Amino acid sequence: MKFLLLYNPASGRVNFKSKLPYVTSLFENTDHELTIYESKAPRDLEKTAFKEASAYDVFLVAGGDGTINEVVNGMMKSEIKPIIGVLPSGTANDIAAILGINRSIKRSLKIFFESKPVLIDVNQINQQYFIYTASSGILTRVSYDVSRRHIKKYGYLAYVIAAMQDLALDYRYPIRIVTNGEAIDCECVMVLGLSTNRVGGMRLINFSNAKLNDGLFELRFFKRSKKMWRFRFLSSLIRGGKRLGEDLHLVSDHFFIETDEKVRWNADGEYSCNGSIEIKTYKEAIRVFASDRTIKKYL
Ligand SMILES: [Mg+2]
């Protein structure tokens, strides 16, 4: 098979460039062919993924969730789509964790060389495609608001500090949801949409039993209807995303959400857009390599 390695030198704490000779060596004495492409600017990988989609069998994506998101956005615009194999090397590697791919390059390539790919859903928020999360409100700007400099210096701790600062802010925004033929109004501190039960390095085991190929997306609306809302919100997260009585949990393949223009939406850990949104799910839109454990659990 023909592999194109797409990597982002700005991802994570260690530049993936230093691992290229090792990756190349693992392709020696195999029937597979490797080409390497380094991202030169933001969205460069999106353009390259679109341009090269019909020329390769597999896109090896080295980076974090943002890098994978870029590649998927390029691929989705192409009729022909290569298989995605993720080599996690970002600071946040939720997608790799969901797919059951760890940081061992040798073990990951063994999966890519020997196993069959699986089909998973792709979601869309307004003009942007995403894989595993779309959210707004409290804590949701932390994943993209922390500076590269702080991430290089402090790693995961940089996110923890930013999360504590964000928790002190006063969140309250109006939401009107239109889905499955009905409209619902509420006031939220957070809207959290997930395609599995993992986000921000946490496993929210009580959030849902969603599958990666069910053609559906799940949204939790954390309402601000009671006193001690911060405490209640955190207690829900600590209990694995257990739903509180006042909160709303909806499942659909299509949502319209009306809200204030200043509300910011996060998709796959990056800033996506402001204000009102439409979310759609495309069932089994791309092929990926995943571990046996992930296939049992999420498919
Ligand atoms: Mg789903």
PDB file of N, CA, C and O in Angstrom, residues 152-218:
ATOM      1  N   LYS A 152       4.474  23.791  25.710  1.00  0.00           N
ATOM      2  CA  LYS A 152       5.850  23.260  25.596  1.00  0.00           C
ATOM      3  C   LYS A 152       6.492  23.176  26.976  1.00  0.00           C
ATOM      4  O   LYS A 152       7.233  22.257  27.274  1.00  0.00           O
ATOM      5  N   LYS A 153       6.212  24.196  27.804  1.00  0.00           N
ATOM      6  CA  LYS A 153       6.887  24.290  29.098  1.00  0.00           C
ATOM      7  C   LYS A 153       6.244  23.380  30.153  1.00  0.00           C
ATOM      8  O   LYS A 153       6.933  22.683  30.875  1.00  0.00           O
ATOM      9  N   TYR A 154       4.924  23.398  30.237  1.00  0.00           N
ATOM     10  CA  TYR A 154       4.248  22.699  31.334  1.00  0.00           C
ATOM     11  C   TYR A 154       3.481  21.443  30.923  1.00  0.00           C
ATOM     12  O   TYR A 154       3.000  20.713  31.776  1.00  0.00           O
ATOM     13  N   GLY A 155       3.310  21.208  29.627  1.00  0.00           N
ATOM     14  CA  GLY A 155       2.551  20.035  29.181  1.00  0.00           C
ATOM     15  C   GLY A 155       1.107  20.092  29.653  1.00  0.00           C
ATOM     16  O   GLY A 155       0.477  21.158  29.627  1.00  0.00           O
ATOM     17  N   TYR A 156       0.584  18.960  30.112  1.00  0.00           N
ATOM     18  CA  TYR A 156      -0.819  18.842  30.488  1.00  0.00           C
ATOM     19  C   TYR A 156      -1.208  19.822  31.604  1.00  0.00           C
ATOM     20  O   TYR A 156      -2.339  20.306  31.661  1.00  0.00           O
ATOM     21  N   LEU A 157      -0.236  20.132  32.494  1.00  0.00           N
ATOM     22  CA  LEU A 157      -0.503  21.038  33.616  1.00  0.00           C
ATOM     23  C   LEU A 157      -0.968  22.421  33.138  1.00  0.00           C
ATOM     24  O   LEU A 157      -1.772  23.074  33.806  1.00  0.00           O
ATOM     25  N   ALA A 158      -0.492  22.842  31.960  1.00  0.00           N
ATOM     26  CA  ALA A 158      -0.912  24.133  31.402  1.00  0.00           C
ATOM     27  C   ALA A 158      -2.429  24.156  31.214  1.00  0.00           C
ATOM     28  O   ALA A 158      -3.090  25.169  31.444  1.00  0.00           O
ATOM     29  N   TYR A 159      -2.994  23.020  30.809  1.00  0.00           N
ATOM     30  CA  TYR A 159      -4.447  22.923  30.617  1.00  0.00           C
ATOM     31  C   TYR A 159      -5.179  22.950  31.958  1.00  0.00           C
ATOM     32  O   TYR A 159      -6.250  23.535  32.084  1.00  0.00           O
ATOM     33  N   VAL A 160      -4.599  22.296  32.964  1.00  0.00           N
ATOM     34  CA  VAL A 160      -5.239  22.239  34.287  1.00  0.00           C
ATOM     35  C   VAL A 160      -5.345  23.644  34.878  1.00  0.00           C
ATOM     36  O   VAL A 160      -6.397  24.030  35.397  1.00  0.00           O
ATOM     37  N   ILE A 161      -4.274  24.429  34.752  1.00  0.00           N
ATOM     38  CA  ILE A 161      -4.267  25.792  35.284  1.00  0.00           C
ATOM     39  C   ILE A 161      -5.323  26.637  34.553  1.00  0.00           C
ATOM     40  O   ILE A 161      -6.124  27.337  35.181  1.00  0.00           O
ATOM     41  N   ALA A 162      -5.357  26.527  33.222  1.00  0.00           N
ATOM     42  CA  ALA A 162      -6.340  27.287  32.436  1.00  0.00           C
ATOM     43  C   ALA A 162      -7.766  26.872  32.782  1.00  0.00           C
ATOM     44  O   ALA A 162      -8.676  27.694  32.837  1.00  0.00           O
ATOM     45  N   ALA A 163      -7.974  25.579  33.066  1.00  0.00           N
ATOM     46  CA  ALA A 163      -9.304  25.081  33.430  1.00  0.00           C
ATOM     47  C   ALA A 163      -9.758  25.696  34.749  1.00  0.00           C
ATOM     48  O   ALA A 163     -10.917  26.100  34.899  1.00  0.00           O
ATOM     49  N   MET A 164      -8.837  25.799  35.714  1.00  0.00           N
ATOM     50  CA  MET A 164      -9.197  26.367  37.012  1.00  0.00           C
ATOM     51  C   MET A 164      -9.579  27.841  36.873  1.00  0.00           C
ATOM     52  O   MET A 164     -10.515  28.316  37.516  1.00  0.00           O
ATOM     53  N   GLN A 165      -8.853  28.554  35.998  1.00  0.00           N
ATOM     54  CA  GLN A 165      -9.189  29.973  35.766  1.00  0.00           C
ATOM     55  C   GLN A 165     -10.562  30.099  35.096  1.00  0.00           C
ATOM     56  O   GLN A 165     -11.361  30.949  35.450  1.00  0.00           O
ATOM     57  N   ASP A 166     -10.830  29.219  34.140  1.00  0.00           N
ATOM     58  CA  ASP A 166     -12.104  29.285  33.415  1.00  0.00           C
ATOM     59  C   ASP A 166     -13.288  28.943  34.322  1.00  0.00           C
ATOM     60  O   ASP A 166     -14.371  29.515  34.196  1.00  0.00           O
ATOM     61  N   LEU A 167     -13.076  28.018  35.262  1.00  0.00           N
ATOM     62  CA  LEU A 167     -14.144  27.617  36.187  1.00  0.00           C
ATOM     63  C   LEU A 167     -14.602  28.762  37.085  1.00  0.00           C
ATOM     64  O   LEU A 167     -15.716  28.752  37.588  1.00  0.00           O
ATOM     65  N   ALA A 168     -13.717  29.753  37.261  1.00  0.00           N
ATOM     66  CA  ALA A 168     -14.076  30.890  38.108  1.00  0.00           C
ATOM     67  C   ALA A 168     -14.984  31.879  37.370  1.00  0.00           C
ATOM     68  O   ALA A 168     -15.599  32.741  37.980  1.00  0.00           O
ATOM     69  N   LEU A 169     -15.070  31.767  36.034  1.00  0.00           N
ATOM     70  CA  LEU A 169     -15.888  32.699  35.248  1.00  0.00           C
ATOM     71  C   LEU A 169     -17.373  32.372  35.372  1.00  0.00           C
ATOM     72  O   LEU A 169     -17.753  31.260  35.738  1.00  0.00           O
ATOM     73  N   ASP A 170     -18.200  33.387  35.042  1.00  0.00           N
ATOM     74  CA  ASP A 170     -19.639  33.255  35.207  1.00  0.00           C
ATOM     75  C   ASP A 170     -20.296  32.892  33.873  1.00  0.00           C
ATOM     76  O   ASP A 170     -20.454  33.757  33.018  1.00  0.00           O
ATOM     77  N   TYR A 171     -20.638  31.642  33.674  1.00  0.00           N
ATOM     78  CA  TYR A 171     -21.241  31.223  32.404  1.00  0.00           C
ATOM     79  C   TYR A 171     -22.762  31.138  32.507  1.00  0.00           C
ATOM     80  O   TYR A 171     -23.294  30.578  33.468  1.00  0.00           O
ATOM     81  N   ARG A 172     -23.443  31.705  31.521  1.00  0.00           N
ATOM     82  CA  ARG A 172     -24.904  31.635  31.441  1.00  0.00           C
ATOM     83  C   ARG A 172     -25.290  32.124  30.051  1.00  0.00           C
ATOM     84  O   ARG A 172     -25.046  33.278  29.708  1.00  0.00           O
ATOM     85  N   TYR A 173     -25.823  31.242  29.208  1.00  0.00           N
ATOM     86  CA  TYR A 173     -26.212  31.701  27.867  1.00  0.00           C
ATOM     87  C   TYR A 173     -27.462  30.972  27.385  1.00  0.00           C
ATOM     88  O   TYR A 173     -27.698  29.820  27.732  1.00  0.00           O
ATOM     89  N   PRO A 174     -28.281  31.699  26.577  1.00  0.00           N
ATOM     90  CA  PRO A 174     -29.542  31.101  26.131  1.00  0.00           C
ATOM     91  C   PRO A 174     -29.321  30.142  24.965  1.00  0.00           C
ATOM     92  O   PRO A 174     -28.493  30.399  24.091  1.00  0.00           O
ATOM     93  N   ILE A 175     -30.067  29.033  24.978  1.00  0.00           N
ATOM     94  CA  ILE A 175     -29.962  28.020  23.929  1.00  0.00           C
ATOM     95  C   ILE A 175     -31.370  27.645  23.474  1.00  0.00           C
ATOM     96  O   ILE A 175     -32.247  27.412  24.304  1.00  0.00           O
ATOM     97  N   ARG A 176     -31.598  27.633  22.156  1.00  0.00           N
ATOM     98  CA  ARG A 176     -32.831  27.065  21.607  1.00  0.00           C
ATOM     99  C   ARG A 176     -32.425  25.921  20.694  1.00  0.00           C
ATOM    100  O   ARG A 176     -31.679  26.110  19.741  1.00  0.00           O
ATOM    101  N   ILE A 177     -32.898  24.730  21.024  1.00  0.00           N
ATOM    102  CA  ILE A 177     -32.532  23.533  20.267  1.00  0.00           C
ATOM    103  C   ILE A 177     -33.709  23.117  19.401  1.00  0.00           C
ATOM    104  O   ILE A 177     -34.834  23.024  19.893  1.00  0.00           O
ATOM    105  N   VAL A 178     -33.432  22.864  18.128  1.00  0.00           N
ATOM    106  CA  VAL A 178     -34.458  22.282  17.266  1.00  0.00           C
ATOM    107  C   VAL A 178     -33.923  20.951  16.747  1.00  0.00           C
ATOM    108  O   VAL A 178     -32.899  20.908  16.060  1.00  0.00           O
ATOM    109  N   THR A 179     -34.568  19.867  17.155  1.00  0.00           N
ATOM    110  CA  THR A 179     -34.142  18.544  16.696  1.00  0.00           C
ATOM    111  C   THR A 179     -35.305  17.575  16.785  1.00  0.00           C
ATOM    112  O   THR A 179     -36.207  17.758  17.600  1.00  0.00           O
ATOM    113  N   ASN A 180     -35.283  16.537  15.959  1.00  0.00           N
ATOM    114  CA  ASN A 180     -36.329  15.521  15.941  1.00  0.00           C
ATOM    115  C   ASN A 180     -37.724  16.159  15.934  1.00  0.00           C
ATOM    116  O   ASN A 180     -38.660  15.685  16.579  1.00  0.00           O
ATOM    117  N   GLY A 181     -37.855  17.303  15.257  1.00  0.00           N
ATOM    118  CA  GLY A 181     -39.153  17.935  15.089  1.00  0.00           C
ATOM    119  C   GLY A 181     -39.679  18.726  16.265  1.00  0.00           C
ATOM    120  O   GLY A 181     -40.838  19.116  16.287  1.00  0.00           O
ATOM    121  N   GLU A 182     -38.844  18.986  17.295  1.00  0.00           N
ATOM    122  CA  GLU A 182     -39.330  19.827  18.387  1.00  0.00           C
ATOM    123  C   GLU A 182     -38.314  20.896  18.772  1.00  0.00           C
ATOM    124  O   GLU A 182     -37.127  20.768  18.488  1.00  0.00           O
ATOM    125  N   ALA A 183     -38.811  21.964  19.420  1.00  0.00           N
ATOM    126  CA  ALA A 183     -37.935  23.049  19.861  1.00  0.00           C
ATOM    127  C   ALA A 183     -37.919  23.105  21.379  1.00  0.00           C
ATOM    128  O   ALA A 183     -38.959  22.968  22.027  1.00  0.00           O
ATOM    129  N   ILE A 184     -36.737  23.276  21.955  1.00  0.00           N
ATOM    130  CA  ILE A 184     -36.585  23.339  23.405  1.00  0.00           C
ATOM    131  C   ILE A 184     -35.743  24.564  23.748  1.00  0.00           C
ATOM    132  O   ILE A 184     -34.731  24.807  23.101  1.00  0.00           O
ATOM    133  N   ASP A 185     -36.163  25.338  24.770  1.00  0.00           N
ATOM    134  CA  ASP A 185     -35.391  26.495  25.215  1.00  0.00           C
ATOM    135  C   ASP A 185     -34.810  26.251  26.597  1.00  0.00           C
ATOM    136  O   ASP A 185     -35.492  25.703  27.468  1.00  0.00           O
ATOM    137  N   CYS A 186     -33.565  26.659  26.790  1.00  0.00           N
ATOM    138  CA  CYS A 186     -32.981  26.563  28.131  1.00  0.00           C
ATOM    139  C   CYS A 186     -31.802  27.527  28.276  1.00  0.00           C
ATOM    140  O   CYS A 186     -31.383  28.156  27.310  1.00  0.00           O
ATOM    141  N   GLU A 187     -31.293  27.625  29.508  1.00  0.00           N
ATOM    142  CA  GLU A 187     -30.159  28.475  29.787  1.00  0.00           C
ATOM    143  C   GLU A 187     -29.020  27.580  30.243  1.00  0.00           C
ATOM    144  O   GLU A 187     -29.190  26.792  31.184  1.00  0.00           O
ATOM    145  N   CYS A 188     -27.876  27.659  29.559  1.00  0.00           N
ATOM    146  CA  CYS A 188     -26.815  26.662  29.770  1.00  0.00           C
ATOM    147  C   CYS A 188     -25.533  27.252  30.335  1.00  0.00           C
ATOM    148  O   CYS A 188     -25.234  28.430  30.150  1.00  0.00           O
ATOM    149  N   VAL A 189     -24.748  26.397  30.998  1.00  0.00           N
ATOM    150  CA  VAL A 189     -23.369  26.745  31.357  1.00  0.00           C
ATOM    151  C   VAL A 189     -22.411  26.034  30.405  1.00  0.00           C
ATOM    152  O   VAL A 189     -21.284  26.463  30.197  1.00  0.00           O
ATOM    153  N   MET A 190     -22.891  24.929  29.816  1.00  0.00           N
ATOM    154  CA  MET A 190     -22.080  24.205  28.850  1.00  0.00           C
ATOM    155  C   MET A 190     -22.961  23.343  27.966  1.00  0.00           C
ATOM    156  O   MET A 190     -23.989  22.830  28.403  1.00  0.00           O
ATOM    157  N   VAL A 191     -22.557  23.232  26.694  1.00  0.00           N
ATOM    158  CA  VAL A 191     -23.165  22.237  25.809  1.00  0.00           C
ATOM    159  C   VAL A 191     -22.030  21.319  25.398  1.00  0.00           C
ATOM    160  O   VAL A 191     -21.013  21.778  24.875  1.00  0.00           O
ATOM    161  N   LEU A 192     -22.171  20.038  25.700  1.00  0.00           N
ATOM    162  CA  LEU A 192     -21.105  19.085  25.398  1.00  0.00           C
ATOM    163  C   LEU A 192     -21.627  18.011  24.445  1.00  0.00           C
ATOM    164  O   LEU A 192     -22.542  17.271  24.773  1.00  0.00           O
ATOM    165  N   GLY A 193     -21.040  17.974  23.260  1.00  0.00           N
ATOM    166  CA  GLY A 193     -21.417  16.972  22.274  1.00  0.00           C
ATOM    167  C   GLY A 193     -20.279  15.995  22.066  1.00  0.00           C
ATOM    168  O   GLY A 193     -19.142  16.411  21.873  1.00  0.00           O
ATOM    169  N   LEU A 194     -20.587  14.694  22.135  1.00  0.00           N
ATOM    170  CA  LEU A 194     -19.549  13.672  21.981  1.00  0.00           C
ATOM    171  C   LEU A 194     -20.038  12.543  21.084  1.00  0.00           C
ATOM    172  O   LEU A 194     -21.231  12.248  21.034  1.00  0.00           O
ATOM    173  N   SER A 195     -19.073  11.906  20.379  1.00  0.00           N
ATOM    174  CA  SER A 195     -19.465  10.723  19.618  1.00  0.00           C
ATOM    175  C   SER A 195     -19.094   9.442  20.356  1.00  0.00           C
ATOM    176  O   SER A 195     -19.488   8.357  19.946  1.00  0.00           O
ATOM    177  N   THR A 196     -18.306   9.562  21.447  1.00  0.00           N
ATOM    178  CA  THR A 196     -18.093   8.396  22.331  1.00  0.00           C
ATOM    179  C   THR A 196     -18.211   8.908  23.763  1.00  0.00           C
ATOM    180  O   THR A 196     -19.039   9.763  24.023  1.00  0.00           O
ATOM    181  N   ASN A 197     -17.383   8.387  24.674  1.00  0.00           N
ATOM    182  CA  ASN A 197     -17.454   8.878  26.051  1.00  0.00           C
ATOM    183  C   ASN A 197     -16.128   9.468  26.512  1.00  0.00           C
ATOM    184  O   ASN A 197     -15.852   9.532  27.693  1.00  0.00           O
ATOM    185  N   ARG A 198     -15.298   9.909  25.557  1.00  0.00           N
ATOM    186  CA  ARG A 198     -14.004  10.437  25.938  1.00  0.00           C
ATOM    187  C   ARG A 198     -13.809  11.868  25.458  1.00  0.00           C
ATOM    188  O   ARG A 198     -14.098  12.198  24.314  1.00  0.00           O
ATOM    189  N   VAL A 199     -13.291  12.734  26.344  1.00  0.00           N
ATOM    190  CA  VAL A 199     -12.959  14.119  25.971  1.00  0.00           C
ATOM    191  C   VAL A 199     -11.947  14.684  26.969  1.00  0.00           C
ATOM    192  O   VAL A 199     -12.007  14.358  28.162  1.00  0.00           O
ATOM    193  N   GLY A 200     -11.000  15.490  26.476  1.00  0.00           N
ATOM    194  CA  GLY A 200     -10.027  16.151  27.350  1.00  0.00           C
ATOM    195  C   GLY A 200      -9.249  15.194  28.234  1.00  0.00           C
ATOM    196  O   GLY A 200      -8.951  15.516  29.378  1.00  0.00           O
ATOM    197  N   GLY A 201      -8.954  14.019  27.712  1.00  0.00           N
ATOM    198  CA  GLY A 201      -8.208  13.034  28.484  1.00  0.00           C
ATOM    199  C   GLY A 201      -9.050  12.319  29.537  1.00  0.00           C
ATOM    200  O   GLY A 201      -8.552  11.454  30.257  1.00  0.00           O
ATOM    201  N   MET A 202     -10.336  12.667  29.640  1.00  0.00           N
ATOM    202  CA  MET A 202     -11.219  12.031  30.636  1.00  0.00           C
ATOM    203  C   MET A 202     -12.094  10.981  29.967  1.00  0.00           C
ATOM    204  O   MET A 202     -12.501  11.152  28.822  1.00  0.00           O
ATOM    205  N   ARG A 203     -12.408   9.930  30.689  1.00  0.00           N
ATOM    206  CA  ARG A 203     -13.400   8.980  30.191  1.00  0.00           C
ATOM    207  C   ARG A 203     -14.688   9.201  30.948  1.00  0.00           C
ATOM    208  O   ARG A 203     -14.760   8.976  32.143  1.00  0.00           O
ATOM    209  N   LEU A 204     -15.705   9.698  30.244  1.00  0.00           N
ATOM    210  CA  LEU A 204     -16.993   9.949  30.884  1.00  0.00           C
ATOM    211  C   LEU A 204     -17.872   8.710  30.669  1.00  0.00           C
ATOM    212  O   LEU A 204     -18.734   8.685  29.794  1.00  0.00           O
ATOM    213  N   ILE A 205     -17.611   7.685  31.507  1.00  0.00           N
ATOM    214  CA  ILE A 205     -18.243   6.386  31.249  1.00  0.00           C
ATOM    215  C   ILE A 205     -19.761   6.406  31.385  1.00  0.00           C
ATOM    216  O   ILE A 205     -20.449   5.558  30.829  1.00  0.00           O
ATOM    217  N   ASN A 206     -20.283   7.400  32.127  1.00  0.00           N
ATOM    218  CA  ASN A 206     -21.745   7.472  32.258  1.00  0.00           C
ATOM    219  C   ASN A 206     -22.390   8.479  31.305  1.00  0.00           C
ATOM    220  O   ASN A 206     -23.574   8.789  31.430  1.00  0.00           O
ATOM    221  N   PHE A 207     -21.595   9.009  30.358  1.00  0.00           N
ATOM    222  CA  PHE A 207     -22.154   9.984  29.413  1.00  0.00           C
ATOM    223  C   PHE A 207     -23.092   9.297  28.432  1.00  0.00           C
ATOM    224  O   PHE A 207     -24.224   9.725  28.217  1.00  0.00           O
ATOM    225  N   SER A 208     -22.615   8.221  27.827  1.00  0.00           N
ATOM    226  CA  SER A 208     -23.459   7.489  26.887  1.00  0.00           C
ATOM    227  C   SER A 208     -22.796   6.177  26.496  1.00  0.00           C
ATOM    228  O   SER A 208     -21.648   5.926  26.838  1.00  0.00           O
ATOM    229  N   ASN A 209     -23.524   5.358  25.778  1.00  0.00           N
ATOM    230  CA  ASN A 209     -22.967   4.130  25.214  1.00  0.00           C
ATOM    231  C   ASN A 209     -22.857   4.266  23.702  1.00  0.00           C
ATOM    232  O   ASN A 209     -23.012   3.301  22.966  1.00  0.00           O
ATOM    233  N   ALA A 210     -22.594   5.494  23.246  1.00  0.00           N
ATOM    234  CA  ALA A 210     -22.613   5.774  21.812  1.00  0.00           C
ATOM    235  C   ALA A 210     -21.570   4.962  21.056  1.00  0.00           C
ATOM    236  O   ALA A 210     -20.524   4.603  21.585  1.00  0.00           O
ATOM    237  N   LYS A 211     -21.872   4.680  19.812  1.00  0.00           N
ATOM    238  CA  LYS A 211     -20.954   3.963  18.931  1.00  0.00           C
ATOM    239  C   LYS A 211     -20.374   4.946  17.915  1.00  0.00           C
ATOM    240  O   LYS A 211     -20.985   5.966  17.598  1.00  0.00           O
ATOM    241  N   LEU A 212     -19.224   4.585  17.366  1.00  0.00           N
ATOM    242  CA  LEU A 212     -18.572   5.442  16.363  1.00  0.00           C
ATOM    243  C   LEU A 212     -19.202   5.313  14.980  1.00  0.00           C
ATOM    244  O   LEU A 212     -18.872   6.065  14.075  1.00  0.00           O
ATOM    245  N   ASN A 213     -20.086   4.330  14.825  1.00  0.00           N
ATOM    246  CA  ASN A 213     -20.669   4.107  13.487  1.00  0.00           C
ATOM    247  C   ASN A 213     -22.196   4.039  13.516  1.00  0.00           C
ATOM    248  O   ASN A 213     -22.804   3.426  12.647  1.00  0.00           O
ATOM    249  N   ASP A 214     -22.817   4.654  14.549  1.00  0.00           N
ATOM    250  CA  ASP A 214     -24.280   4.560  14.664  1.00  0.00           C
ATOM    251  C   ASP A 214     -25.011   5.672  13.896  1.00  0.00           C
ATOM    252  O   ASP A 214     -26.244   5.717  13.892  1.00  0.00           O
ATOM    253  N   GLY A 215     -24.262   6.569  13.274  1.00  0.00           N
ATOM    254  CA  GLY A 215     -24.904   7.646  12.505  1.00  0.00           C
ATOM    255  C   GLY A 215     -25.568   8.693  13.374  1.00  0.00           C
ATOM    256  O   GLY A 215     -26.357   9.503  12.886  1.00  0.00           O
ATOM    257  N   LEU A 216     -25.250   8.698  14.671  1.00  0.00           N
ATOM    258  CA  LEU A 216     -25.899   9.621  15.609  1.00  0.00           C
ATOM    259  C   LEU A 216     -24.874  10.385  16.434  1.00  0.00           C
ATOM    260  O   LEU A 216     -23.757   9.918  16.643  1.00  0.00           O
ATOM    261  N   PHE A 217     -25.281  11.564  16.898  1.00  0.00           N
ATOM    262  CA  PHE A 217     -24.431  12.378  17.765  1.00  0.00           C
ATOM    263  C   PHE A 217     -25.214  12.666  19.040  1.00  0.00           C
ATOM    264  O   PHE A 217     -26.437  12.732  19.022  1.00  0.00           O
ATOM    265  N   GLU A 218     -24.482  12.795  20.168  1.00  0.00           N
ATOM    266  CA  GLU A 218     -25.157  13.020  21.450  1.00  0.00           C
ATOM    267  C   GLU A 218     -24.759  14.367  22.031  1.00  0.00           C
ATOM    268  O   GLU A 218     -23.584  14.718  22.051  1.00  0.00           O
TER     269      GLU A 218
END
